[in-house]
Tab-separated table of C-alpha atoms in Angstrom:
chain	number	residue	atom	x	y	z
A	21	UNK	CA	0.060	-0.157	-0.217
A	22	UNK	CA	2.806	2.770	0.680
A	23	UNK	CA	4.261	2.034	-2.949
A	24	UNK	CA	1.111	2.472	-3.727
A	25	UNK	CA	0.366	6.114	-2.304
A	26	UNK	CA	3.301	7.042	-3.319
A	27	UNK	CA	3.517	6.532	-7.501
A	28	UNK	CA	-0.135	7.704	-6.645
A	29	UNK	CA	0.776	11.095	-4.617
A	30	UNK	CA	4.006	11.459	-7.310
A	31	UNK	CA	1.529	11.131	-10.149
A	32	UNK	CA	-0.211	14.335	-8.908
A	33	UNK	CA	3.406	16.008	-8.991
A	34	UNK	CA	3.943	15.074	-13.286
A	35	UNK	CA	0.085	15.952	-13.296
A	36	UNK	CA	0.879	19.275	-11.995
A	37	UNK	CA	4.167	19.608	-13.634
A	38	UNK	CA	2.283	18.741	-17.210
A	39	UNK	CA	0.025	22.004	-16.348
A	40	UNK	CA	3.358	24.299	-14.865
A	41	UNK	CA	3.625	25.757	-18.458
A	42	UNK	CA	0.363	25.370	-19.889
A	43	UNK	CA	-1.663	26.282	-17.793
A	44	UNK	CA	-2.608	29.902	-18.254
A	45	UNK	CA	-2.231	30.565	-22.008
A	46	UNK	CA	-5.230	27.087	-21.684
A	47	UNK	CA	-7.046	29.185	-18.863
A	48	UNK	CA	-7.612	32.357	-22.295
A	49	UNK	CA	-8.702	30.267	-24.267
A	50	UNK	CA	-12.019	29.454	-21.982
A	51	UNK	CA	-13.899	32.310	-22.522
A	52	UNK	CA	-17.138	32.887	-20.896
A	53	UNK	CA	-20.609	33.542	-23.143
A	54	UNK	CA	-20.054	37.022	-24.687
A	55	UNK	CA	-21.761	39.924	-22.448
A	56	UNK	CA	-24.673	40.769	-25.041
A	57	UNK	CA	-25.328	37.097	-24.550
A	58	UNK	CA	-25.452	37.049	-20.227
A	59	UNK	CA	-27.900	39.675	-20.506
A	60	UNK	CA	-30.130	37.841	-22.879
A	61	UNK	CA	-30.151	34.337	-20.966
A	62	UNK	CA	-30.385	36.291	-18.130
A	63	UNK	CA	-32.547	38.175	-18.848
A	64	UNK	CA	-35.413	36.045	-17.515
A	65	UNK	CA	-35.787	33.183	-14.553
A	66	UNK	CA	-36.004	30.812	-16.553
A	67	UNK	CA	-32.384	31.566	-18.064
A	68	UNK	CA	-31.166	31.331	-14.444
A	69	UNK	CA	-32.001	27.907	-14.496
A	70	UNK	CA	-30.862	27.444	-17.660
A	71	UNK	CA	-27.411	28.199	-16.652
A	72	UNK	CA	-27.336	26.486	-13.758
A	73	UNK	CA	-28.479	23.642	-15.749
A	74	UNK	CA	-26.540	23.504	-17.703
A	75	UNK	CA	-23.314	23.418	-15.067
A	76	UNK	CA	-24.574	19.953	-13.835
A	77	UNK	CA	-24.766	19.269	-17.645
A	78	UNK	CA	-20.790	20.094	-18.180
A	79	UNK	CA	-19.886	17.980	-15.035
A	80	UNK	CA	-21.596	14.723	-16.537
A	81	UNK	CA	-19.797	14.973	-19.746
A	82	UNK	CA	-17.504	11.354	-19.966
A	83	UNK	CA	-14.436	14.340	-20.311
A	84	UNK	CA	-15.775	15.260	-16.335
A	85	UNK	CA	-17.289	13.522	-13.899
A	86	UNK	CA	-19.617	11.148	-16.790
A	87	UNK	CA	-15.857	9.346	-17.335
A	88	UNK	CA	-12.695	10.728	-16.132
A	89	UNK	CA	-13.051	11.878	-13.210
A	90	UNK	CA	-15.013	8.567	-11.487
A	91	UNK	CA	-13.703	5.429	-13.250
A	92	UNK	CA	-11.714	5.670	-15.513
A	93	UNK	CA	-9.023	8.064	-15.715
A	94	UNK	CA	-9.061	8.345	-12.100
A	95	UNK	CA	-10.498	5.329	-11.009
A	96	UNK	CA	-7.358	4.088	-12.856
A	97	UNK	CA	-4.713	6.138	-10.768
A	98	UNK	CA	-6.982	4.426	-7.655
A	99	UNK	CA	-5.768	0.959	-8.553
A	100	UNK	CA	-9.500	-0.024	-9.175
A	101	UNK	CA	-9.007	-2.037	-12.127
A	102	UNK	CA	-6.580	-4.180	-12.976
A	103	UNK	CA	-7.088	-5.772	-16.446
A	104	UNK	CA	-10.200	-6.279	-19.561
A	105	UNK	CA	-11.113	-2.974	-22.214
A	106	UNK	CA	-8.565	-0.840	-22.706
A	107	UNK	CA	-6.375	-1.390	-19.946
A	108	UNK	CA	-5.587	-5.086	-22.329
A	109	UNK	CA	-4.070	-2.275	-25.287
A	110	UNK	CA	-0.024	-1.388	-24.575
A	111	UNK	CA	-0.739	1.676	-26.239
A	112	UNK	CA	-3.660	3.357	-24.480
A	113	UNK	CA	-4.126	5.904	-22.551
A	114	UNK	CA	-5.307	3.827	-19.635
A	115	UNK	CA	-2.788	1.369	-20.494
A	116	UNK	CA	-0.395	4.259	-19.777
A	117	UNK	CA	-1.948	6.039	-16.353
A	118	UNK	CA	-1.418	2.701	-14.733
A	119	UNK	CA	1.773	2.659	-15.129
A	120	UNK	CA	1.316	6.248	-14.525
A	121	UNK	CA	3.215	7.440	-18.192
A	122	UNK	CA	1.890	10.607	-18.064
A	123	UNK	CA	4.026	11.615	-21.070
A	124	UNK	CA	2.175	10.311	-23.750
A	125	UNK	CA	0.792	11.416	-26.624
A	126	UNK	CA	-2.789	9.393	-24.993
A	127	UNK	CA	-2.139	10.645	-22.016
A	128	UNK	CA	-1.885	14.097	-22.009
A	129	UNK	CA	-4.736	14.817	-23.750
A	130	UNK	CA	-7.195	13.230	-21.641
A	131	UNK	CA	-5.867	15.037	-18.516
A	132	UNK	CA	-5.757	18.906	-20.580
A	133	UNK	CA	-8.712	18.342	-21.491
A	134	UNK	CA	-9.625	17.711	-17.913
A	135	UNK	CA	-8.135	20.335	-16.974
A	136	UNK	CA	-10.040	22.497	-19.478
A	137	UNK	CA	-13.771	21.677	-18.731
A	138	UNK	CA	-13.278	21.821	-15.796
A	139	UNK	CA	-11.940	25.380	-15.366
A	140	UNK	CA	-14.687	26.291	-18.793
A	141	UNK	CA	-17.637	25.063	-16.390
A	142	UNK	CA	-15.906	27.592	-13.903
A	143	UNK	CA	-16.046	30.440	-16.093
A	144	UNK	CA	-19.500	29.171	-16.769
A	145	UNK	CA	-20.543	29.190	-13.505
A	146	UNK	CA	-18.875	32.500	-12.165
A	147	UNK	CA	-20.709	34.325	-15.198
A	148	UNK	CA	-23.575	32.991	-13.657
A	149	UNK	CA	-23.395	34.441	-10.208
A	150	UNK	CA	-21.980	37.837	-11.851
A	151	UNK	CA	-26.046	38.204	-12.931
A	152	UNK	CA	-27.573	36.722	-9.775
A	153	UNK	CA	-26.488	39.877	-8.965
A	154	UNK	CA	-26.490	42.440	-11.861
A	155	UNK	CA	-30.454	40.932	-12.390
A	156	UNK	CA	-31.384	40.443	-8.615
A	157	UNK	CA	-34.860	40.822	-9.720
A	158	UNK	CA	-35.450	38.332	-12.017
A	159	UNK	CA	-35.436	35.677	-9.497
A	160	UNK	CA	-39.045	35.110	-7.925
A	161	UNK	CA	-39.360	33.719	-4.238
A	162	UNK	CA	-36.297	32.058	-2.146
A	163	UNK	CA	-34.606	31.621	-6.255
A	164	UNK	CA	-32.163	33.892	-5.439
A	165	UNK	CA	-30.192	32.177	-2.764
A	166	UNK	CA	-31.151	29.165	-4.327
A	167	UNK	CA	-29.991	29.475	-6.856
A	168	UNK	CA	-26.699	31.488	-5.884
A	169	UNK	CA	-25.729	29.080	-2.698
A	170	UNK	CA	-25.995	25.984	-5.338
A	171	UNK	CA	-23.820	28.352	-8.269
A	172	UNK	CA	-21.224	29.205	-5.052
A	173	UNK	CA	-21.213	25.637	-4.176
A	174	UNK	CA	-20.054	24.736	-7.652
A	175	UNK	CA	-17.658	26.393	-7.757
A	176	UNK	CA	-16.072	25.299	-4.710
A	177	UNK	CA	-16.583	21.587	-5.799
A	178	UNK	CA	-15.031	22.129	-8.623
A	179	UNK	CA	-12.123	23.883	-7.209
A	180	UNK	CA	-11.105	21.810	-4.485
A	181	UNK	CA	-11.063	18.497	-6.666
A	182	UNK	CA	-8.926	19.309	-9.849
A	183	UNK	CA	-6.255	20.690	-5.721
A	184	UNK	CA	-6.594	16.913	-5.582
A	185	UNK	CA	-6.139	15.753	-9.288
A	186	UNK	CA	-3.115	18.537	-9.987
A	187	UNK	CA	-1.041	19.186	-6.370
A	188	UNK	CA	-0.149	17.540	-3.347
A	189	UNK	CA	-1.828	17.653	0.137
A	190	UNK	CA	0.832	20.057	1.615
A	191	UNK	CA	-0.506	22.354	4.106
A	192	UNK	CA	2.871	23.583	5.086
A	193	UNK	CA	4.332	26.860	5.330
A	194	UNK	CA	7.100	26.170	3.234
A	195	UNK	CA	4.515	24.579	0.556
A	196	UNK	CA	4.665	26.049	-3.523
A	197	UNK	CA	1.826	27.336	-5.701
A	198	UNK	CA	-0.797	24.962	-6.671
A	199	UNK	CA	-4.179	25.654	-8.683
A	200	UNK	CA	-5.925	29.165	-9.429
A	201	UNK	CA	-8.908	29.522	-7.141
A	202	UNK	CA	-11.055	32.004	-9.725
A	203	UNK	CA	-13.837	33.978	-9.366
A	204	UNK	CA	-14.540	35.883	-11.884
A	205	UNK	CA	-15.720	35.746	-14.969
A	206	UNK	CA	-12.833	37.337	-17.026
A	207	UNK	CA	-10.582	35.355	-19.635
A	208	UNK	CA	-7.670	37.050	-17.243
A	209	UNK	CA	-4.623	35.348	-15.335
A	210	UNK	CA	-6.073	34.123	-12.176
A	211	UNK	CA	-3.285	34.145	-9.227
A	212	UNK	CA	-2.241	30.581	-8.638
A	213	UNK	CA	-2.222	29.474	-4.228
A	214	UNK	CA	-1.306	27.269	-1.958
A	215	UNK	CA	-3.338	23.919	-1.074
A	216	UNK	CA	-3.852	25.758	1.786
A	217	UNK	CA	-5.364	28.508	0.467
A	218	UNK	CA	-7.352	27.430	-2.367
A	219	UNK	CA	-9.133	25.208	0.782
A	220	UNK	CA	-9.358	28.449	2.806
A	221	UNK	CA	-11.213	29.629	-0.265
A	222	UNK	CA	-13.018	26.113	-1.078
A	223	UNK	CA	-14.418	26.941	2.690
A	224	UNK	CA	-15.160	31.097	1.672
A	225	UNK	CA	-16.873	30.192	-0.856
A	226	UNK	CA	-18.531	26.648	0.947
A	227	UNK	CA	-19.959	29.280	4.215
A	228	UNK	CA	-21.460	31.903	2.068
A	229	UNK	CA	-22.946	28.622	0.279
A	230	UNK	CA	-24.629	27.476	3.140
A	231	UNK	CA	-26.226	30.455	4.350
A	232	UNK	CA	-27.659	31.306	1.033
A	233	UNK	CA	-28.852	27.475	1.166
A	234	UNK	CA	-30.911	27.566	4.593
A	235	UNK	CA	-33.500	28.715	2.154
A	236	UNK	CA	-33.486	25.207	0.646
A	237	UNK	CA	-36.720	23.480	0.809
A	238	UNK	CA	-34.549	20.137	2.077
A	239	UNK	CA	-33.610	22.626	4.836
A	240	UNK	CA	-36.845	24.068	5.740
A	241	UNK	CA	-39.044	21.603	5.064
A	242	UNK	CA	-40.618	23.766	2.748
A	243	UNK	CA	-43.416	21.430	0.958
A	244	UNK	CA	-42.790	22.297	-2.684
A	245	UNK	CA	-44.742	19.853	-4.626
A	246	UNK	CA	-46.485	21.582	-7.680
A	247	UNK	CA	-44.507	24.538	-6.539
A	248	UNK	CA	-42.391	25.804	-9.552
A	249	UNK	CA	-43.051	23.386	-12.429
A	250	UNK	CA	-40.658	21.284	-9.865
A	251	UNK	CA	-37.933	23.041	-10.516
A	252	UNK	CA	-37.096	22.378	-6.573
A	253	UNK	CA	-37.779	18.844	-6.456
A	254	UNK	CA	-35.107	15.913	-6.481
A	255	UNK	CA	-33.358	17.577	-4.711
A	256	UNK	CA	-30.464	15.659	-4.502
A	257	UNK	CA	-29.405	16.112	-8.506
A	258	UNK	CA	-27.910	18.759	-6.947
A	259	UNK	CA	-25.580	20.510	-3.948
A	260	UNK	CA	-28.182	21.215	-1.984
A	261	UNK	CA	-27.568	22.498	2.071
A	262	UNK	CA	-26.773	18.697	3.057
A	263	UNK	CA	-24.815	17.931	-0.028
A	264	UNK	CA	-22.888	20.810	0.589
A	265	UNK	CA	-22.259	20.425	4.639
A	266	UNK	CA	-21.432	16.563	3.201
A	267	UNK	CA	-17.994	18.411	0.847
A	268	UNK	CA	-17.678	20.910	3.926
A	269	UNK	CA	-17.405	17.408	5.357
A	270	UNK	CA	-14.720	16.439	2.911
A	271	UNK	CA	-12.676	19.418	2.074
A	272	UNK	CA	-12.119	19.472	6.096
A	273	UNK	CA	-10.950	16.008	5.563
A	274	UNK	CA	-8.513	16.260	3.633
A	275	UNK	CA	-7.077	19.994	5.242
A	276	UNK	CA	-7.452	16.658	8.152
A	277	UNK	CA	-9.338	18.918	10.563
A	278	UNK	CA	-11.067	16.048	11.486
A	279	UNK	CA	-13.206	17.492	14.497
A	280	UNK	CA	-14.399	20.242	12.767
A	281	UNK	CA	-14.764	17.262	9.718
A	282	UNK	CA	-16.603	15.750	12.129
A	283	UNK	CA	-18.599	18.428	12.678
A	284	UNK	CA	-20.068	19.299	9.494
A	285	UNK	CA	-20.573	15.255	8.307
A	286	UNK	CA	-22.460	15.074	11.879
A	287	UNK	CA	-25.226	17.757	10.400
A	288	UNK	CA	-25.909	15.163	7.671
A	289	UNK	CA	-26.388	12.072	9.442
A	290	UNK	CA	-28.582	14.481	11.990
A	291	UNK	CA	-30.608	14.554	9.104
A	292	UNK	CA	-30.884	11.539	7.656
A	293	UNK	CA	-32.330	10.429	11.786
A	294	UNK	CA	-34.152	13.305	11.870
A	295	UNK	CA	-35.853	13.290	9.124
A	296	UNK	CA	-36.141	10.812	6.997
A	297	UNK	CA	-33.820	11.834	4.148
A	298	UNK	CA	-31.009	9.763	2.419
A	299	UNK	CA	-32.606	6.927	3.989
A	300	UNK	CA	-30.374	3.592	3.603
A	301	UNK	CA	-30.941	1.213	0.606
A	302	UNK	CA	-33.346	-1.265	1.460
A	303	UNK	CA	-33.475	-4.554	0.487
A	304	UNK	CA	-35.899	-4.431	-1.522
A	305	UNK	CA	-34.670	-2.115	-3.721
A	306	UNK	CA	-31.723	-3.565	-4.097
A	307	UNK	CA	-32.381	-7.193	-5.202
A	308	UNK	CA	-36.367	-7.004	-6.551
A	309	UNK	CA	-38.003	-9.630	-8.139
A	310	UNK	CA	-37.762	-7.560	-11.655
A	311	UNK	CA	-34.058	-7.045	-12.227
A	312	UNK	CA	-34.638	-4.356	-14.673
A	313	UNK	CA	-35.903	-2.287	-11.257
A	314	UNK	CA	-32.998	-2.908	-9.196
A	315	UNK	CA	-31.882	0.748	-7.271
A	316	UNK	CA	-27.802	-0.125	-8.401
A	317	UNK	CA	-26.325	2.511	-7.074
A	318	UNK	CA	-27.974	2.901	-3.741
A	319	UNK	CA	-29.709	6.209	-4.872
A	320	UNK	CA	-31.474	7.785	-2.429
A	321	UNK	CA	-28.875	7.862	-0.123
A	322	UNK	CA	-26.787	10.490	-2.591
A	323	UNK	CA	-26.615	13.628	-1.112
A	324	UNK	CA	-26.043	14.843	-4.690
A	325	UNK	CA	-25.885	12.803	-8.067
A	326	UNK	CA	-25.145	13.995	-10.846
A	327	UNK	CA	-27.463	13.223	-13.953
A	328	UNK	CA	-25.921	11.783	-16.361
A	329	UNK	CA	-28.596	10.747	-19.680
A	330	UNK	CA	-26.172	9.075	-21.520
A	331	UNK	CA	-24.545	7.125	-18.191
A	332	UNK	CA	-25.308	3.827	-21.069
A	333	UNK	CA	-23.591	5.166	-23.309
A	334	UNK	CA	-20.243	6.124	-21.583
A	335	UNK	CA	-19.548	3.085	-19.906
A	336	UNK	CA	-20.534	1.190	-23.196
A	337	UNK	CA	-17.141	-0.893	-24.405
A	338	UNK	CA	-15.660	-0.247	-20.412
A	339	UNK	CA	-18.222	-2.708	-18.787
A	340	UNK	CA	-21.092	-2.931	-21.128
A	341	UNK	CA	-21.488	-4.231	-24.884
A	342	UNK	CA	-18.183	-5.434	-24.873
A	343	UNK	CA	-16.265	-9.295	-24.229
A	344	UNK	CA	-13.838	-7.692	-22.842
A	345	UNK	CA	-14.688	-5.273	-19.571
A	346	UNK	CA	-12.580	-3.837	-16.935
A	347	UNK	CA	-12.580	-5.797	-14.189
A	348	UNK	CA	-11.735	-5.379	-10.807
A	349	UNK	CA	-8.213	-5.120	-9.261
A	350	UNK	CA	-9.094	-6.588	-6.029
A	351	UNK	CA	-10.913	-10.559	-5.614
A	352	UNK	CA	-14.245	-9.824	-5.455
A	353	UNK	CA	-14.905	-12.796	-3.057
A	354	UNK	CA	-11.577	-14.375	-2.365
A	355	UNK	CA	-8.790	-15.254	-1.674
A	356	UNK	CA	-6.699	-12.987	0.337
A	357	UNK	CA	-6.980	-9.458	-0.419
A	358	UNK	CA	-11.601	-9.459	-1.772
A	359	UNK	CA	-13.564	-6.951	-2.013
A	360	UNK	CA	-16.642	-7.911	0.021
A	361	UNK	CA	-18.218	-10.370	2.395
A	362	UNK	CA	-20.060	-13.324	0.807
A	363	UNK	CA	-23.264	-11.739	1.292
A	364	UNK	CA	-22.757	-7.809	1.303
A	365	UNK	CA	-25.314	-6.178	-0.250
A	366	UNK	CA	-22.710	-4.498	-3.212
A	367	UNK	CA	-22.253	-7.326	-4.558
A	368	UNK	CA	-24.981	-6.081	-6.422
A	369	UNK	CA	-23.358	-4.261	-8.353
A	370	UNK	CA	-21.408	-7.409	-10.641
A	371	UNK	CA	-23.407	-9.727	-12.263
A	372	UNK	CA	-22.086	-11.997	-14.719
A	373	UNK	CA	-22.941	-11.414	-19.548
A	374	UNK	CA	-21.179	-13.130	-21.848
A	375	UNK	CA	-19.908	-15.684	-19.646
A	376	UNK	CA	-17.594	-13.598	-17.618
A	377	UNK	CA	-18.189	-13.490	-13.784
A	378	UNK	CA	-18.525	-10.239	-11.042
A	379	UNK	CA	-18.756	-8.225	-14.410
A	380	UNK	CA	-19.608	-4.501	-12.639
A	381	UNK	CA	-23.209	-4.067	-12.842
A	382	UNK	CA	-23.512	-0.676	-10.603
A	383	UNK	CA	-24.176	1.426	-13.610
A	384	UNK	CA	-26.560	0.169	-15.999
A	385	UNK	CA	-29.243	0.679	-17.024
A	386	UNK	CA	-32.539	-0.946	-17.953
A	387	UNK	CA	-35.006	1.445	-19.918
A	388	UNK	CA	-37.351	3.601	-18.439
A	389	UNK	CA	-40.171	2.445	-16.711
A	390	UNK	CA	-43.284	4.472	-15.510
A	391	UNK	CA	-44.905	3.226	-11.809
A	392	UNK	CA	-47.593	5.364	-10.019
A	393	UNK	CA	-45.654	8.758	-11.966
A	394	UNK	CA	-42.476	7.608	-10.122
A	395	UNK	CA	-39.778	6.586	-12.912
A	396	UNK	CA	-38.385	3.368	-12.470
A	397	UNK	CA	-36.006	2.447	-12.264
A	398	UNK	CA	-33.638	4.413	-10.273
A	399	UNK	CA	-31.116	5.405	-13.551
A	400	UNK	CA	-28.953	7.666	-14.764
A	401	UNK	CA	-27.404	8.643	-11.559
A	402	UNK	CA	-23.589	9.244	-11.314
A	403	UNK	CA	-23.126	9.432	-7.013
A	404	UNK	CA	-21.203	12.270	-6.374
A	405	UNK	CA	-21.516	12.403	-2.614
A	406	UNK	CA	-23.291	9.418	-0.294
A	407	UNK	CA	-23.842	9.603	3.258
A	408	UNK	CA	-21.822	7.025	3.986
A	409	UNK	CA	-19.088	9.317	3.426
A	410	UNK	CA	-20.160	10.846	6.670
A	411	UNK	CA	-20.061	7.950	9.136
A	412	UNK	CA	-16.883	7.200	7.496
A	413	UNK	CA	-15.467	10.923	8.335
A	414	UNK	CA	-16.624	10.819	12.303
A	415	UNK	CA	-14.898	8.176	11.783
A	416	UNK	CA	-11.752	9.182	11.017
A	417	UNK	CA	-11.816	11.478	13.612
A	418	UNK	CA	-12.763	8.924	16.449
A	419	UNK	CA	-9.937	6.444	15.504
A	420	UNK	CA	-8.142	7.440	18.937
A	421	UNK	CA	-11.014	5.619	20.896
A	422	UNK	CA	-11.461	2.178	17.962
A	423	UNK	CA	-14.328	1.111	19.899
A	424	UNK	CA	-16.063	4.034	19.065
A	425	UNK	CA	-15.245	4.912	15.125
A	426	UNK	CA	-15.687	0.708	14.808
A	427	UNK	CA	-18.852	1.400	15.487
A	428	UNK	CA	-19.986	4.517	13.219
A	429	UNK	CA	-18.430	1.682	10.664
A	430	UNK	CA	-21.178	-0.908	11.400
A	431	UNK	CA	-23.789	1.072	11.226
A	432	UNK	CA	-23.217	1.875	7.532
A	433	UNK	CA	-22.962	-2.529	7.319
A	434	UNK	CA	-25.374	-2.780	9.601
A	435	UNK	CA	-27.218	-1.307	5.169
A	436	UNK	CA	-24.677	-3.668	3.730
A	437	UNK	CA	-27.019	-6.492	4.747
A	438	UNK	CA	-23.995	-7.210	7.895
A	439	UNK	CA	-27.124	-7.541	10.390
A	440	UNK	CA	-29.355	-9.640	8.493
A	441	UNK	CA	-26.938	-12.451	7.346
A	442	UNK	CA	-25.197	-15.314	9.954
A	443	UNK	CA	-22.528	-15.453	7.470
A	444	UNK	CA	-20.996	-11.716	7.849
A	445	UNK	CA	-18.713	-10.129	10.839
A	446	UNK	CA	-18.619	-6.628	11.807
A	447	UNK	CA	-15.750	-5.579	12.529
A	448	UNK	CA	-13.874	-5.377	15.202
A	449	UNK	CA	-10.726	-4.019	15.849
A	450	UNK	CA	-9.447	-2.309	18.930
A	451	UNK	CA	-6.055	0.058	17.581
A	452	UNK	CA	-5.809	3.433	15.499
A	453	UNK	CA	-4.188	1.917	12.853
A	454	UNK	CA	-6.848	-0.648	12.181
A	455	UNK	CA	-9.287	1.592	12.272
A	456	UNK	CA	-8.037	3.109	9.375
A	457	UNK	CA	-7.198	0.412	7.259
A	458	UNK	CA	-10.228	-0.251	7.537
A	459	UNK	CA	-11.494	2.568	6.345
A	460	UNK	CA	-10.142	2.767	3.920
A	461	UNK	CA	-11.272	-1.125	3.226
A	462	UNK	CA	-14.012	0.658	2.901
A	463	UNK	CA	-13.698	3.646	0.392
A	464	UNK	CA	-12.380	1.132	-1.789
A	465	UNK	CA	-16.199	-0.617	-1.480
A	466	UNK	CA	-18.144	1.770	-1.612
A	467	UNK	CA	-16.871	4.080	-3.571
A	468	UNK	CA	-15.494	2.045	-6.382
A	469	UNK	CA	-16.023	3.513	-10.037
A	470	UNK	CA	-16.640	6.541	-7.858
A	471	UNK	CA	-13.516	8.368	-8.059
A	472	UNK	CA	-13.219	8.306	-4.378
A	473	UNK	CA	-10.469	5.880	-3.705
A	474	UNK	CA	-7.868	7.243	-5.804
A	475	UNK	CA	-8.486	10.900	-3.585
A	476	UNK	CA	-8.093	9.094	-0.511
A	477	UNK	CA	-5.338	7.312	-0.756
A	478	UNK	CA	-3.195	10.199	-2.348
A	479	UNK	CA	-4.281	12.216	1.357
A	480	UNK	CA	-3.108	9.225	3.101
């Protein structure tokens, strides 16, 4: 593990070096909409809603969280996949990523695209933020607070992942500059900051977002059914109040401010316990009598997910419609270092296809069905923040008291079938190091193909 962590940290420095000489020029190529176009778009409330939706759609594209920042490039860097698909092609970008070869043309093309598209999205978010002030009178009810709050949270979310991708997690006084933090929609060179400086700016945007999102119906409990043509429904497809609290917990954990991280995580856990939101997935939804209705991503547990309408297309050739799907590096249920115990609900993320066993199926899609006005299955969802991560953050904060930390981990495992099966034993360890090892194992199991294992390993 130490060797893998060392290689991943080294890879981040290499990635950053690739852009030291190109980032400024690349930024100059990222232009927001012209002032005339912006004036026209933001002349109506629908324009604001469309602009915000456009930012989420941008993040859903395969160059970003629709593939590369989840199961693609970042999944390879996190050592999640060990064979199959393009990994078996010696000259493919993924094969090069697996071997940390960033000097290859195909590898550079992917990282350049990620960098450019992330900052392009930030530019458009900044334009939206600018016009929430210029055209505030256009926004009715609580839409100013909600739209501006989500936009600030998006800016924080994107910058934070850029930091995790392209900078060392060095918060010392001698740390070098990392990435630019862009707060204006202007084609100009933005200043770079140290990792600590970026985290401070991210947390500033998060604080402002949370202040505004106190108007969020998911927080206030306001009944918005039938209002605003459903715009305020499906809040877990947006950076809602609790998703932003989850992001805050994630950022603070990255910055090794674990007490504050746990405080934010407990806000979300409290909402789950007291408001009946983000409930643990039900067994009948994981293993329904009609397999086409399977809730493959455990969607009720998403604090925030992207509505990735082309997800089915994005996984073709990787996990679906291919004779050589990408396969997990670790064994699934057997061997000395396997992922899941035999009755773990998360084994439902794997299926058999074309004579192969344990083909990753979390993102397989079934045709839409509508039952009582609800579209089933719960499809097209790329998880960004899960409720389980909040439990892991609190456990890590409490690891010096192993019994307390383990109790939090076992709360998650209870929702994964450990309370239902005599074949499964809860976690039982009695040292901080052992707790840390169990948390790392849970990141590998819980967030497979979602990008988080790489980011977690990077800071450990």
